[in-house]
Amino acid sequence: MLTIGTLSKKTGTKVQTIRYYEQIGLMPEPGRTEGGQRRYDSSQLDRLSFIRHSRQLGFSLDAIRELLDLSDHPNRPCDEADAIARRQLKQVEQRMARLKALRTELKRMVHECSGGRTADCRVLEVLRDHSECLTEHDEIGA
Amino acid sequence: MLTIGTLSKKTGTKVQTIRYYEQIGLMPEPGRTEGGQRRYDSSQLDRLSFIRHSRQLGFSLDAIRELLDLSDHPNRPCDEADAIARRQLKQVEQRMARLKALRTELKRMVHECSGGRTADCRVLEVLRDHSECLTEHDEIGA
DNA sequence: CTTGAACCTTCAGTGGCTAGAGGATGTAGA
DNA sequence: TCTACATCCTCTAGCCACTGAAGGTTCAAG
């Protein structure tokens, strides 16, 4: 029987986050001691590890909910899990493309700044006038 | 004199977002009509364009506040603006590196899934067991 | 039996918006 | 001048995925 603190250490998840996952129904309600403290077993540890690992790979909690559900039904076809992962991959690739454009622009800004007064600062100049940008970039909401 | 809607269209910023920027002190309080509607001039349009462009380049509102402040003082040395941009560039590079690791892992997962039952799904298997990952990845909080 | 680390609940806050309710204003056409 | 209606106003609440703190209780070691 594991305390929430032990689970926290084993998975690198903050205690509050574990309670939060329980609150939103991602983790099941665990057993309790007489005094009301949570006690977990190893299946719950596995589940939390799955969640954490998925989060590290950038899956949303909603996607993780679906993945967990699929994981709980071993006889269903796995197309869906596959689709979720593909979707995630696509998102990652889109974000990378955007970041690449940003990097180009930022590099150029920094490179061109010669260190005088703010009045002549290329960084600020570029920010003032989008038309100075060579690439399209649209980071907002990424 | 521009209405908030015109400003919205010209900068691609939602009306509510403009009001939000005013509320947090990023945009100045504009003049008002007798009836209480906001009216902007071209300097405010410039300021909003600056903000939007900076957001597109991924700067936080706090960073933008600093940049705007620097922009308002043309005689100060521009080291600070430079430093802010460099910091942002560094962040972008770090995020790219993380995303690259994620992409590798996701690609491998998707590639190895042969489309059977969820019980044998490589996607789910990898999520279950971090030790199957070849690269370090730590997307959370990125 | 005492100490104190770890646990409990509840509430509020983060960033950067976004949505909706319910009502007021401004402007173009009849 | 009247009317229609697009646009404006304020205010409140919600999104995601947590994180922190207040104030109190429980558990295990010594």
XYZ file of C-alpha atoms (C1' of nucleotides) in Angstrom, chain D:
30
model
C -37.300 62.032 -37.923
C -37.767 57.406 -37.253
C -36.247 52.759 -37.316
C -33.428 48.868 -37.826
C -29.533 46.596 -36.558
C -24.569 46.285 -36.397
C -21.526 47.402 -33.202
C -20.475 48.821 -28.841
C -20.589 48.576 -23.474
C -19.785 46.093 -18.666
C -19.589 42.120 -16.015
C -19.004 37.472 -15.031
C -17.382 33.012 -15.819
C -14.736 29.530 -18.269
C -10.670 27.321 -20.675
C -6.099 24.155 -19.702
C -3.263 21.936 -16.522
C -1.809 22.668 -12.842
C 0.330 25.186 -8.346
C 0.351 27.394 -3.804
C -1.204 28.458 0.630
C -4.124 28.378 4.884
C -5.442 25.884 8.573
C -6.214 21.679 10.502
C -5.601 16.169 11.113
C -3.192 11.643 10.968
C 0.510 8.423 11.116
C 4.818 6.250 12.341
C 9.235 6.388 14.624
C 11.612 6.882 18.844
